[in-house]
PDB file of C-alpha atoms in Angstrom:
ATOM      1  CA  UNK A   1      51.556 128.526 153.484  1.00 38.00           C
ATOM      2  CA  UNK A   2      54.216 126.112 154.787  1.00 39.00           C
ATOM      3  CA  UNK A   3      57.714 126.335 153.368  1.00 44.00           C
ATOM      4  CA  UNK A   4      58.256 123.886 150.531  1.00 44.00           C
ATOM      5  CA  UNK A   5      61.325 121.655 150.179  1.00 49.00           C
ATOM      6  CA  UNK A   6      63.754 122.473 147.387  1.00 68.00           C
ATOM      7  CA  UNK A   7      63.203 120.875 144.016  1.00 86.00           C
ATOM      8  CA  UNK A   8      64.491 117.373 143.386  1.00 92.00           C
ATOM      9  CA  UNK A   9      66.429 117.002 140.121  1.00 96.00           C
ATOM     10  CA  UNK A  10      65.506 113.810 138.289  1.00 97.00           C
ATOM     11  CA  UNK A  11      66.122 112.229 134.889  1.00 98.00           C
ATOM     12  CA  UNK A  12      63.836 110.073 132.734  1.00 98.00           C
ATOM     13  CA  UNK A  13      64.559 108.341 129.443  1.00 98.00           C
ATOM     14  CA  UNK A  14      62.240 108.764 126.464  1.00 98.00           C
ATOM     15  CA  UNK A  15      62.837 107.330 122.978  1.00 97.00           C
ATOM     16  CA  UNK A  16      64.868 110.348 121.874  1.00 98.00           C
ATOM     17  CA  UNK A  17      66.071 112.115 124.992  1.00 98.00           C
ATOM     18  CA  UNK A  18      67.188 111.639 128.546  1.00 98.00           C
ATOM     19  CA  UNK A  19      65.098 114.483 129.978  1.00 98.00           C
ATOM     20  CA  UNK A  20      66.159 116.239 133.157  1.00 98.00           C
ATOM     21  CA  UNK A  21      63.374 117.706 135.239  1.00 98.00           C
ATOM     22  CA  UNK A  22      62.821 119.248 138.646  1.00 98.00           C
ATOM     23  CA  UNK A  23      59.957 118.128 140.842  1.00 98.00           C
ATOM     24  CA  UNK A  24      58.227 119.744 143.798  1.00 97.00           C
ATOM     25  CA  UNK A  25      55.055 119.145 145.748  1.00 97.00           C
ATOM     26  CA  UNK A  26      52.887 116.203 146.691  1.00 94.00           C
ATOM     27  CA  UNK A  27      53.214 113.033 144.612  1.00 94.00           C
ATOM     28  CA  UNK A  28      49.419 112.634 144.628  1.00 94.00           C
ATOM     29  CA  UNK A  29      48.606 116.223 143.720  1.00 96.00           C
ATOM     30  CA  UNK A  30      47.186 117.461 140.432  1.00 97.00           C
ATOM     31  CA  UNK A  31      50.199 117.412 138.103  1.00 98.00           C
ATOM     32  CA  UNK A  32      51.406 120.616 136.469  1.00 98.00           C
ATOM     33  CA  UNK A  33      54.167 120.627 133.853  1.00 98.00           C
ATOM     34  CA  UNK A  34      55.869 124.006 133.445  1.00 99.00           C
ATOM     35  CA  UNK A  35      57.893 124.588 130.272  1.00 99.00           C
ATOM     36  CA  UNK A  36      60.502 127.310 129.910  1.00 98.00           C
ATOM     37  CA  UNK A  37      61.413 129.205 126.776  1.00 98.00           C
ATOM     38  CA  UNK A  38      64.531 130.381 124.959  1.00 98.00           C
ATOM     39  CA  UNK A  39      66.911 131.540 126.332  1.00 98.00           C
ATOM     40  CA  UNK A  40      65.705 130.749 129.857  1.00 98.00           C
ATOM     41  CA  UNK A  41      65.618 127.710 132.145  1.00 98.00           C
ATOM     42  CA  UNK A  42      63.544 126.129 134.931  1.00 98.00           C
ATOM     43  CA  UNK A  43      64.749 128.976 137.185  1.00 98.00           C
ATOM     44  CA  UNK A  44      62.042 131.072 135.516  1.00 98.00           C
ATOM     45  CA  UNK A  45      59.498 128.998 137.430  1.00 98.00           C
ATOM     46  CA  UNK A  46      61.006 128.901 140.930  1.00 98.00           C
ATOM     47  CA  UNK A  47      58.436 131.204 142.526  1.00 98.00           C
ATOM     48  CA  UNK A  48      55.562 129.756 140.483  1.00 98.00           C
ATOM     49  CA  UNK A  49      56.527 126.174 141.324  1.00 98.00           C
ATOM     50  CA  UNK A  50      56.807 126.899 145.050  1.00 98.00           C
ATOM     51  CA  UNK A  51      53.385 128.547 144.984  1.00 98.00           C
ATOM     52  CA  UNK A  52      51.797 125.600 143.170  1.00 98.00           C
ATOM     53  CA  UNK A  53      53.440 123.062 145.480  1.00 98.00           C
ATOM     54  CA  UNK A  54      52.122 124.980 148.480  1.00 97.00           C
ATOM     55  CA  UNK A  55      48.640 124.610 146.988  1.00 97.00           C
ATOM     56  CA  UNK A  56      49.043 120.834 146.825  1.00 97.00           C
ATOM     57  CA  UNK A  57      50.001 120.396 143.165  1.00 98.00           C
ATOM     58  CA  UNK A  58      52.684 118.051 141.886  1.00 98.00           C
ATOM     59  CA  UNK A  59      54.998 120.320 139.895  1.00 98.00           C
ATOM     60  CA  UNK A  60      57.319 119.102 137.122  1.00 98.00           C
ATOM     61  CA  UNK A  61      59.683 121.550 135.404  1.00 98.00           C
ATOM     62  CA  UNK A  62      61.693 119.955 132.553  1.00 98.00           C
ATOM     63  CA  UNK A  63      64.811 121.225 130.846  1.00 98.00           C
ATOM     64  CA  UNK A  64      64.022 121.475 127.136  1.00 98.00           C
ATOM     65  CA  UNK A  65      66.228 119.816 124.531  1.00 98.00           C
ATOM     66  CA  UNK A  66      69.522 121.663 124.332  1.00 98.00           C
ATOM     67  CA  UNK A  67      69.272 122.990 127.894  1.00 98.00           C
ATOM     68  CA  UNK A  68      70.759 121.943 131.232  1.00 98.00           C
ATOM     69  CA  UNK A  69      71.283 118.211 131.881  1.00 98.00           C
ATOM     70  CA  UNK A  70      68.841 117.037 129.165  1.00 98.00           C
ATOM     71  CA  UNK A  71      70.717 114.950 126.588  1.00 98.00           C
ATOM     72  CA  UNK A  72      70.091 113.279 123.236  1.00 98.00           C
ATOM     73  CA  UNK A  73      70.319 109.506 123.554  1.00 98.00           C
ATOM     74  CA  UNK A  74      71.594 109.006 120.006  1.00 98.00           C
ATOM     75  CA  UNK A  75      74.898 110.777 119.279  1.00 97.00           C
ATOM     76  CA  UNK A  76      73.971 110.857 115.576  1.00 96.00           C
ATOM     77  CA  UNK A  77      70.465 112.298 115.991  1.00 98.00           C
ATOM     78  CA  UNK A  78      69.697 115.595 114.281  1.00 98.00           C
ATOM     79  CA  UNK A  79      69.798 118.328 116.933  1.00 98.00           C
ATOM     80  CA  UNK A  80      66.469 119.654 115.749  1.00 98.00           C
ATOM     81  CA  UNK A  81      64.835 122.667 117.343  1.00 98.00           C
ATOM     82  CA  UNK A  82      61.705 122.609 115.172  1.00 98.00           C
ATOM     83  CA  UNK A  83      58.256 122.919 116.702  1.00 98.00           C
ATOM     84  CA  UNK A  84      57.324 119.296 115.963  1.00 98.00           C
ATOM     85  CA  UNK A  85      60.343 118.106 117.956  1.00 98.00           C
ATOM     86  CA  UNK A  86      59.441 120.253 120.965  1.00 98.00           C
ATOM     87  CA  UNK A  87      55.882 118.976 120.867  1.00 98.00           C
ATOM     88  CA  UNK A  88      56.871 115.323 120.642  1.00 98.00           C
ATOM     89  CA  UNK A  89      59.365 115.756 123.482  1.00 98.00           C
ATOM     90  CA  UNK A  90      56.459 116.769 125.694  1.00 98.00           C
ATOM     91  CA  UNK A  91      54.269 113.890 124.496  1.00 98.00           C
ATOM     92  CA  UNK A  92      57.125 111.508 125.316  1.00 98.00           C
ATOM     93  CA  UNK A  93      57.635 113.040 128.771  1.00 98.00           C
ATOM     94  CA  UNK A  94      53.950 112.894 129.741  1.00 98.00           C
ATOM     95  CA  UNK A  95      53.774 109.305 128.508  1.00 98.00           C
ATOM     96  CA  UNK A  96      56.980 108.150 130.222  1.00 98.00           C
ATOM     97  CA  UNK A  97      55.934 109.721 133.540  1.00 98.00           C
ATOM     98  CA  UNK A  98      52.391 108.338 133.212  1.00 98.00           C
ATOM     99  CA  UNK A  99      50.928 111.689 134.239  1.00 97.00           C
ATOM    100  CA  UNK A 100      47.142 111.848 134.515  1.00 95.00           C
ATOM    101  CA  UNK A 101      45.966 114.766 132.357  1.00 97.00           C
ATOM    102  CA  UNK A 102      48.278 117.416 133.800  1.00 98.00           C
ATOM    103  CA  UNK A 103      47.962 121.149 133.401  1.00 98.00           C
ATOM    104  CA  UNK A 104      50.636 122.092 130.851  1.00 98.00           C
ATOM    105  CA  UNK A 105      51.926 125.649 130.970  1.00 98.00           C
ATOM    106  CA  UNK A 106      54.574 127.488 129.025  1.00 98.00           C
ATOM    107  CA  UNK A 107      55.760 130.498 127.065  1.00 97.00           C
ATOM    108  CA  UNK A 108      58.011 130.912 124.029  1.00 97.00           C
ATOM    109  CA  UNK A 109      59.444 127.470 123.083  1.00 98.00           C
ATOM    110  CA  UNK A 110      57.749 125.877 126.079  1.00 98.00           C
ATOM    111  CA  UNK A 111      54.424 127.471 125.230  1.00 98.00           C
ATOM    112  CA  UNK A 112      54.740 126.125 121.699  1.00 98.00           C
ATOM    113  CA  UNK A 113      55.284 122.597 123.005  1.00 98.00           C
ATOM    114  CA  UNK A 114      52.308 122.929 125.355  1.00 98.00           C
ATOM    115  CA  UNK A 115      50.047 124.189 122.560  1.00 98.00           C
ATOM    116  CA  UNK A 116      51.121 121.439 120.169  1.00 98.00           C
ATOM    117  CA  UNK A 117      50.416 118.643 122.644  1.00 98.00           C
ATOM    118  CA  UNK A 118      47.079 120.223 123.550  1.00 98.00           C
ATOM    119  CA  UNK A 119      46.199 120.293 119.843  1.00 98.00           C
ATOM    120  CA  UNK A 120      47.343 116.827 118.755  1.00 98.00           C
ATOM    121  CA  UNK A 121      46.918 114.843 121.983  1.00 98.00           C
ATOM    122  CA  UNK A 122      44.162 116.508 124.038  1.00 98.00           C
ATOM    123  CA  UNK A 123      43.632 113.158 125.778  1.00 98.00           C
ATOM    124  CA  UNK A 124      46.940 113.745 127.585  1.00 98.00           C
ATOM    125  CA  UNK A 125      46.125 117.260 128.836  1.00 98.00           C
ATOM    126  CA  UNK A 126      43.796 118.547 131.541  1.00 98.00           C
ATOM    127  CA  UNK A 127      44.316 122.252 130.835  1.00 98.00           C
ATOM    128  CA  UNK A 128      46.620 124.708 129.080  1.00 98.00           C
ATOM    129  CA  UNK A 129      48.251 127.951 130.205  1.00 98.00           C
ATOM    130  CA  UNK A 130      49.879 129.586 127.188  1.00 97.00           C
ATOM    131  CA  UNK A 131      51.940 132.735 126.967  1.00 95.00           C
ATOM    132  CA  UNK A 132      50.440 134.839 124.175  1.00 89.00           C
ATOM    133  CA  UNK A 133      47.828 132.495 122.731  1.00 92.00           C
ATOM    134  CA  UNK A 134      48.043 130.034 119.846  1.00 95.00           C
ATOM    135  CA  UNK A 135      51.765 129.430 119.433  1.00 94.00           C
ATOM    136  CA  UNK A 136      51.935 127.080 116.449  1.00 96.00           C
ATOM    137  CA  UNK A 137      53.808 128.225 113.344  1.00 95.00           C
ATOM    138  CA  UNK A 138      52.403 128.012 109.851  1.00 95.00           C
ATOM    139  CA  UNK A 139      54.614 127.529 106.770  1.00 95.00           C
ATOM    140  CA  UNK A 140      57.807 129.617 106.631  1.00 93.00           C
ATOM    141  CA  UNK A 141      57.138 133.137 105.431  1.00 84.00           C
ATOM    142  CA  UNK A 142      59.538 134.705 102.959  1.00 84.00           C
ATOM    143  CA  UNK A 143      57.735 138.041 102.738  1.00 88.00           C
ATOM    144  CA  UNK A 144      58.654 141.066 104.841  1.00 92.00           C
ATOM    145  CA  UNK A 145      56.616 141.722 107.960  1.00 89.00           C
ATOM    146  CA  UNK A 146      55.843 145.231 109.223  1.00 90.00           C
ATOM    147  CA  UNK A 147      59.119 147.052 109.981  1.00 94.00           C
ATOM    148  CA  UNK A 148      58.395 147.212 113.706  1.00 89.00           C
ATOM    149  CA  UNK A 149      58.218 143.406 113.835  1.00 89.00           C
ATOM    150  CA  UNK A 150      61.216 142.911 111.535  1.00 93.00           C
ATOM    151  CA  UNK A 151      63.226 145.072 113.920  1.00 93.00           C
ATOM    152  CA  UNK A 152      62.335 142.858 116.899  1.00 93.00           C
ATOM    153  CA  UNK A 153      63.263 139.713 114.942  1.00 95.00           C
ATOM    154  CA  UNK A 154      66.842 140.838 114.284  1.00 97.00           C
ATOM    155  CA  UNK A 155      68.245 138.063 116.476  1.00 98.00           C
ATOM    156  CA  UNK A 156      66.605 135.389 114.299  1.00 97.00           C
ATOM    157  CA  UNK A 157      68.161 136.762 111.125  1.00 97.00           C
ATOM    158  CA  UNK A 158      71.504 137.025 112.929  1.00 98.00           C
ATOM    159  CA  UNK A 159      71.310 133.339 113.877  1.00 98.00           C
ATOM    160  CA  UNK A 160      70.764 132.455 110.220  1.00 98.00           C
ATOM    161  CA  UNK A 161      74.408 133.427 109.672  1.00 98.00           C
ATOM    162  CA  UNK A 162      77.682 131.773 110.600  1.00 98.00           C
ATOM    163  CA  UNK A 163      78.551 134.943 112.468  1.00 98.00           C
ATOM    164  CA  UNK A 164      75.558 134.156 114.688  1.00 98.00           C
ATOM    165  CA  UNK A 165      76.879 130.641 115.223  1.00 98.00           C
ATOM    166  CA  UNK A 166      80.231 132.065 116.290  1.00 98.00           C
ATOM    167  CA  UNK A 167      78.452 134.320 118.800  1.00 98.00           C
ATOM    168  CA  UNK A 168      76.679 131.365 120.418  1.00 98.00           C
ATOM    169  CA  UNK A 169      79.905 129.394 120.504  1.00 98.00           C
ATOM    170  CA  UNK A 170      82.015 132.165 122.043  1.00 98.00           C
ATOM    171  CA  UNK A 171      79.640 134.450 123.990  1.00 98.00           C
ATOM    172  CA  UNK A 172      76.234 132.827 124.379  1.00 98.00           C
ATOM    173  CA  UNK A 173      75.787 134.255 127.884  1.00 98.00           C
ATOM    174  CA  UNK A 174      76.357 137.819 126.715  1.00 98.00           C
ATOM    175  CA  UNK A 175      74.076 137.370 123.721  1.00 98.00           C
ATOM    176  CA  UNK A 176      71.262 135.819 125.746  1.00 98.00           C
ATOM    177  CA  UNK A 177      71.548 138.373 128.528  1.00 98.00           C
ATOM    178  CA  UNK A 178      70.969 141.083 125.920  1.00 98.00           C
ATOM    179  CA  UNK A 179      67.822 139.266 124.748  1.00 98.00           C
ATOM    180  CA  UNK A 180      66.573 139.157 128.351  1.00 98.00           C
ATOM    181  CA  UNK A 181      66.987 142.948 128.589  1.00 97.00           C
ATOM    182  CA  UNK A 182      65.394 143.700 125.232  1.00 97.00           C
ATOM    183  CA  UNK A 183      62.418 141.396 125.742  1.00 97.00           C
ATOM    184  CA  UNK A 184      61.679 142.473 129.320  1.00 97.00           C
ATOM    185  CA  UNK A 185      62.533 146.185 129.427  1.00 95.00           C
ATOM    186  CA  UNK A 186      60.759 146.770 132.737  1.00 95.00           C
ATOM    187  CA  UNK A 187      62.321 143.832 134.599  1.00 97.00           C
ATOM    188  CA  UNK A 188      65.317 144.865 136.697  1.00 96.00           C
ATOM    189  CA  UNK A 189      66.964 141.455 137.074  1.00 98.00           C
ATOM    190  CA  UNK A 190      70.457 141.314 138.557  1.00 98.00           C
ATOM    191  CA  UNK A 191      73.605 139.416 137.577  1.00 97.00           C
ATOM    192  CA  UNK A 192      72.942 136.642 140.062  1.00 98.00           C
ATOM    193  CA  UNK A 193      69.455 136.013 138.691  1.00 98.00           C
ATOM    194  CA  UNK A 194      70.798 135.720 135.164  1.00 98.00           C
ATOM    195  CA  UNK A 195      73.756 133.558 136.185  1.00 98.00           C
ATOM    196  CA  UNK A 196      71.560 131.040 138.003  1.00 98.00           C
ATOM    197  CA  UNK A 197      69.595 130.525 134.806  1.00 98.00           C
ATOM    198  CA  UNK A 198      72.449 130.818 132.317  1.00 98.00           C
ATOM    199  CA  UNK A 199      74.162 127.627 133.471  1.00 98.00           C
ATOM    200  CA  UNK A 200      71.442 125.802 131.487  1.00 98.00           C
ATOM    201  CA  UNK A 201      72.814 127.361 128.285  1.00 98.00           C
ATOM    202  CA  UNK A 202      76.062 125.403 128.606  1.00 98.00           C
ATOM    203  CA  UNK A 203      74.490 122.191 127.304  1.00 98.00           C
ATOM    204  CA  UNK A 204      76.697 120.688 124.542  1.00 98.00           C
ATOM    205  CA  UNK A 205      73.725 120.635 122.136  1.00 98.00           C
ATOM    206  CA  UNK A 206      72.544 124.193 122.827  1.00 98.00           C
ATOM    207  CA  UNK A 207      74.156 125.808 119.783  1.00 98.00           C
ATOM    208  CA  UNK A 208      72.932 123.256 117.247  1.00 98.00           C
ATOM    209  CA  UNK A 209      69.383 123.107 118.639  1.00 98.00           C
ATOM    210  CA  UNK A 210      69.032 126.895 118.702  1.00 99.00           C
ATOM    211  CA  UNK A 211      70.457 127.384 115.213  1.00 98.00           C
ATOM    212  CA  UNK A 212      68.242 124.647 113.809  1.00 98.00           C
ATOM    213  CA  UNK A 213      65.169 126.153 115.455  1.00 98.00           C
ATOM    214  CA  UNK A 214      65.548 129.577 113.904  1.00 98.00           C
ATOM    215  CA  UNK A 215      66.856 128.370 110.569  1.00 98.00           C
ATOM    216  CA  UNK A 216      64.136 125.750 110.181  1.00 97.00           C
ATOM    217  CA  UNK A 217      61.300 128.154 110.890  1.00 96.00           C
ATOM    218  CA  UNK A 218      62.677 130.382 108.123  1.00 96.00           C
ATOM    219  CA  UNK A 219      62.787 127.450 105.684  1.00 96.00           C
ATOM    220  CA  UNK A 220      66.588 127.485 105.470  1.00 97.00           C
ATOM    221  CA  UNK A 221      67.246 123.916 106.689  1.00 97.00           C
ATOM    222  CA  UNK A 222      65.369 120.629 106.541  1.00 97.00           C
ATOM    223  CA  UNK A 223      63.580 119.207 109.539  1.00 98.00           C
ATOM    224  CA  UNK A 224      63.883 115.808 111.172  1.00 98.00           C
ATOM    225  CA  UNK A 225      62.611 113.287 108.569  1.00 97.00           C
ATOM    226  CA  UNK A 226      60.997 111.187 111.307  1.00 97.00           C
ATOM    227  CA  UNK A 227      58.805 114.166 112.184  1.00 98.00           C
ATOM    228  CA  UNK A 228      57.906 115.099 108.625  1.00 97.00           C
ATOM    229  CA  UNK A 229      54.240 114.112 108.744  1.00 98.00           C
ATOM    230  CA  UNK A 230      53.621 115.938 112.014  1.00 98.00           C
ATOM    231  CA  UNK A 231      55.576 118.999 110.898  1.00 98.00           C
ATOM    232  CA  UNK A 232      53.499 119.228 107.723  1.00 97.00           C
ATOM    233  CA  UNK A 233      50.248 118.781 109.641  1.00 98.00           C
ATOM    234  CA  UNK A 234      51.108 121.524 112.130  1.00 98.00           C
ATOM    235  CA  UNK A 235      52.010 123.975 109.384  1.00 97.00           C
ATOM    236  CA  UNK A 236      49.212 123.099 106.969  1.00 97.00           C
ATOM    237  CA  UNK A 237      46.254 122.397 109.273  1.00 97.00           C
ATOM    238  CA  UNK A 238      47.044 124.649 112.250  1.00 97.00           C
ATOM    239  CA  UNK A 239      44.916 122.240 114.358  1.00 98.00           C
ATOM    240  CA  UNK A 240      42.514 123.655 116.971  1.00 98.00           C
ATOM    241  CA  UNK A 241      43.009 123.243 120.709  1.00 98.00           C
ATOM    242  CA  UNK A 242      40.129 121.567 122.527  1.00 98.00           C
ATOM    243  CA  UNK A 243      41.255 121.752 126.157  1.00 97.00           C
ATOM    244  CA  UNK A 244      40.447 124.411 128.799  1.00 98.00           C
ATOM    245  CA  UNK A 245      42.843 127.296 128.207  1.00 97.00           C
ATOM    246  CA  UNK A 246      44.002 130.476 129.899  1.00 97.00           C
ATOM    247  CA  UNK A 247      46.147 132.661 127.637  1.00 96.00           C
ATOM    248  CA  UNK A 248      48.466 135.177 129.278  1.00 96.00           C
ATOM    249  CA  UNK A 249      49.988 138.318 127.815  1.00 94.00           C
ATOM    250  CA  UNK A 250      52.594 140.664 129.252  1.00 94.00           C
ATOM    251  CA  UNK A 251      51.892 144.205 128.093  1.00 92.00           C
ATOM    252  CA  UNK A 252      55.483 145.404 128.547  1.00 93.00           C
ATOM    253  CA  UNK A 253      57.109 143.087 126.012  1.00 86.00           C
ATOM    254  CA  UNK A 254      59.043 144.188 122.923  1.00 84.00           C
ATOM    255  CA  UNK A 255      55.896 144.625 120.818  1.00 73.00           C
ATOM    256  CA  UNK A 256      53.688 146.054 123.585  1.00 69.00           C
ATOM    257  CA  UNK A 257      49.932 146.069 123.174  1.00 66.00           C
ATOM    258  CA  UNK A 258      47.909 142.884 122.923  1.00 63.00           C
ATOM    259  CA  UNK A 259      48.719 140.568 120.016  1.00 66.00           C
ATOM    260  CA  UNK A 260      45.971 138.596 118.294  1.00 63.00           C
ATOM    261  CA  UNK A 261      45.727 135.355 120.313  1.00 76.00           C
ATOM    262  CA  UNK A 262      43.832 133.504 117.527  1.00 90.00           C
ATOM    263  CA  UNK A 263      40.754 133.006 119.664  1.00 92.00           C
ATOM    264  CA  UNK A 264      39.083 130.927 116.956  1.00 94.00           C
ATOM    265  CA  UNK A 265      41.679 128.181 117.450  1.00 96.00           C
ATOM    266  CA  UNK A 266      40.409 127.397 120.967  1.00 97.00           C
ATOM    267  CA  UNK A 267      37.227 125.351 121.116  1.00 97.00           C
ATOM    268  CA  UNK A 268      36.883 124.660 124.873  1.00 96.00           C
ATOM    269  CA  UNK A 269      36.910 126.979 127.908  1.00 96.00           C
ATOM    270  CA  UNK A 270      38.896 130.126 127.067  1.00 95.00           C
ATOM    271  CA  UNK A 271      40.111 133.091 129.063  1.00 95.00           C
ATOM    272  CA  UNK A 272      42.600 135.836 128.238  1.00 94.00           C
ATOM    273  CA  UNK A 273      44.480 137.597 131.031  1.00 95.00           C
ATOM    274  CA  UNK A 274      46.883 140.528 130.791  1.00 94.00           C
ATOM    275  CA  UNK A 275      49.810 140.572 133.228  1.00 95.00           C
ATOM    276  CA  UNK A 276      50.423 144.289 133.613  1.00 94.00           C
ATOM    277  CA  UNK A 277      54.054 145.368 133.494  1.00 95.00           C
ATOM    278  CA  UNK A 278      55.394 141.959 132.476  1.00 96.00           C
ATOM    279  CA  UNK A 279      57.567 141.410 129.442  1.00 96.00           C
ATOM    280  CA  UNK A 280      58.444 138.169 127.684  1.00 96.00           C
ATOM    281  CA  UNK A 281      59.553 136.059 130.644  1.00 98.00           C
ATOM    282  CA  UNK A 282      56.056 135.825 132.110  1.00 98.00           C
ATOM    283  CA  UNK A 283      56.498 133.355 135.002  1.00 98.00           C
ATOM    284  CA  UNK A 284      59.597 135.022 136.402  1.00 98.00           C
ATOM    285  CA  UNK A 285      58.292 138.571 136.007  1.00 98.00           C
ATOM    286  CA  UNK A 286      54.706 137.907 137.136  1.00 98.00           C
ATOM    287  CA  UNK A 287      54.831 134.689 139.167  1.00 98.00           C
ATOM    288  CA  UNK A 288      51.601 135.292 141.074  1.00 98.00           C
ATOM    289  CA  UNK A 289      49.557 135.870 137.947  1.00 98.00           C
ATOM    290  CA  UNK A 290      51.091 132.883 136.200  1.00 98.00           C
ATOM    291  CA  UNK A 291      50.553 130.596 139.189  1.00 98.00           C
ATOM    292  CA  UNK A 292      46.956 131.758 139.576  1.00 98.00           C
ATOM    293  CA  UNK A 293      46.153 130.645 136.029  1.00 98.00           C
ATOM    294  CA  UNK A 294      47.517 127.152 136.701  1.00 98.00           C
ATOM    295  CA  UNK A 295      45.719 126.908 140.055  1.00 98.00           C
ATOM    296  CA  UNK A 296      42.418 127.992 138.507  1.00 98.00           C
ATOM    297  CA  UNK A 297      42.622 125.345 135.789  1.00 98.00           C
ATOM    298  CA  UNK A 298      43.689 122.674 138.268  1.00 97.00           C
ATOM    299  CA  UNK A 299      40.673 123.523 140.421  1.00 95.00           C
ATOM    300  CA  UNK A 300      38.356 122.977 137.459  1.00 90.00           C
ATOM    301  CA  UNK A 301      36.980 126.468 136.990  1.00 63.00           C
ATOM    302  CA  UNK A 302      33.446 126.557 135.634  1.00 49.00           C
ATOM    303  CA  UNK A 303      33.566 126.209 131.835  1.00 42.00           C
ATOM    304  CA  UNK A 304      32.087 128.946 129.695  1.00 37.00           C
ATOM    305  CA  UNK A 305      32.046 129.244 125.942  1.00 33.00           C
TER     306      UNK A 305
END
């Protein structure tokens, strides 16, 4: 495959955000929007994006709210990190860029955004690659989960505290590097790899967006009032996803095994693939497997129920 040019960094205004994104590939290719998670950045997709561009796709990799050069347009806007906000950011991006039914792909926060848009606006989406499966949250749970899961979620409870805020304000790189190690125990990334990604954590809204995300999902803070109807619908209805989907799972993540992907929530083409040896950061740990899923959907693989 020919060598691809480096990504072009661009910015586009939507009603709420000025979204920074990187673009590779042919302008007329099948569009693919790749969405990173917390606490990562578009660097997670470098190898995937180059592969897709070499296959003729138009590749767009946005910085999520609170990351990199993406900025809120209203200085007074709530720095929400709730799932409804992430989903509507993606709707706004696809609409502003006038993309024709792109493949949307993501994991963690980015996978949640991709699933939400696929559920509420399937007319905007040509296919979905989702890390794990159905990534929409129901209502906040106040009851204890199994101890093994509670142990993994320590960082969320920590961020519910002001001590957690102080950590993000004074040592967010150290904190997030630890999460990388814990969530991808088999991935031997080096300091340079982390540093290239960690610059995206220095966004002035990073702390508030992250704290709101984890506090809101626990029911500790209110959401954005303008998103109230959508937030309630996502939690109450858990809407199905009616677009062709490939769900990916890394079997070397913090919980191991294969989590329940909520197969019944997917009503169109469905496939589940395990990326052996990969942890949480699926595209950076298993770029070939991740890219293959996007390429297969872009090529219009034969539907099967």
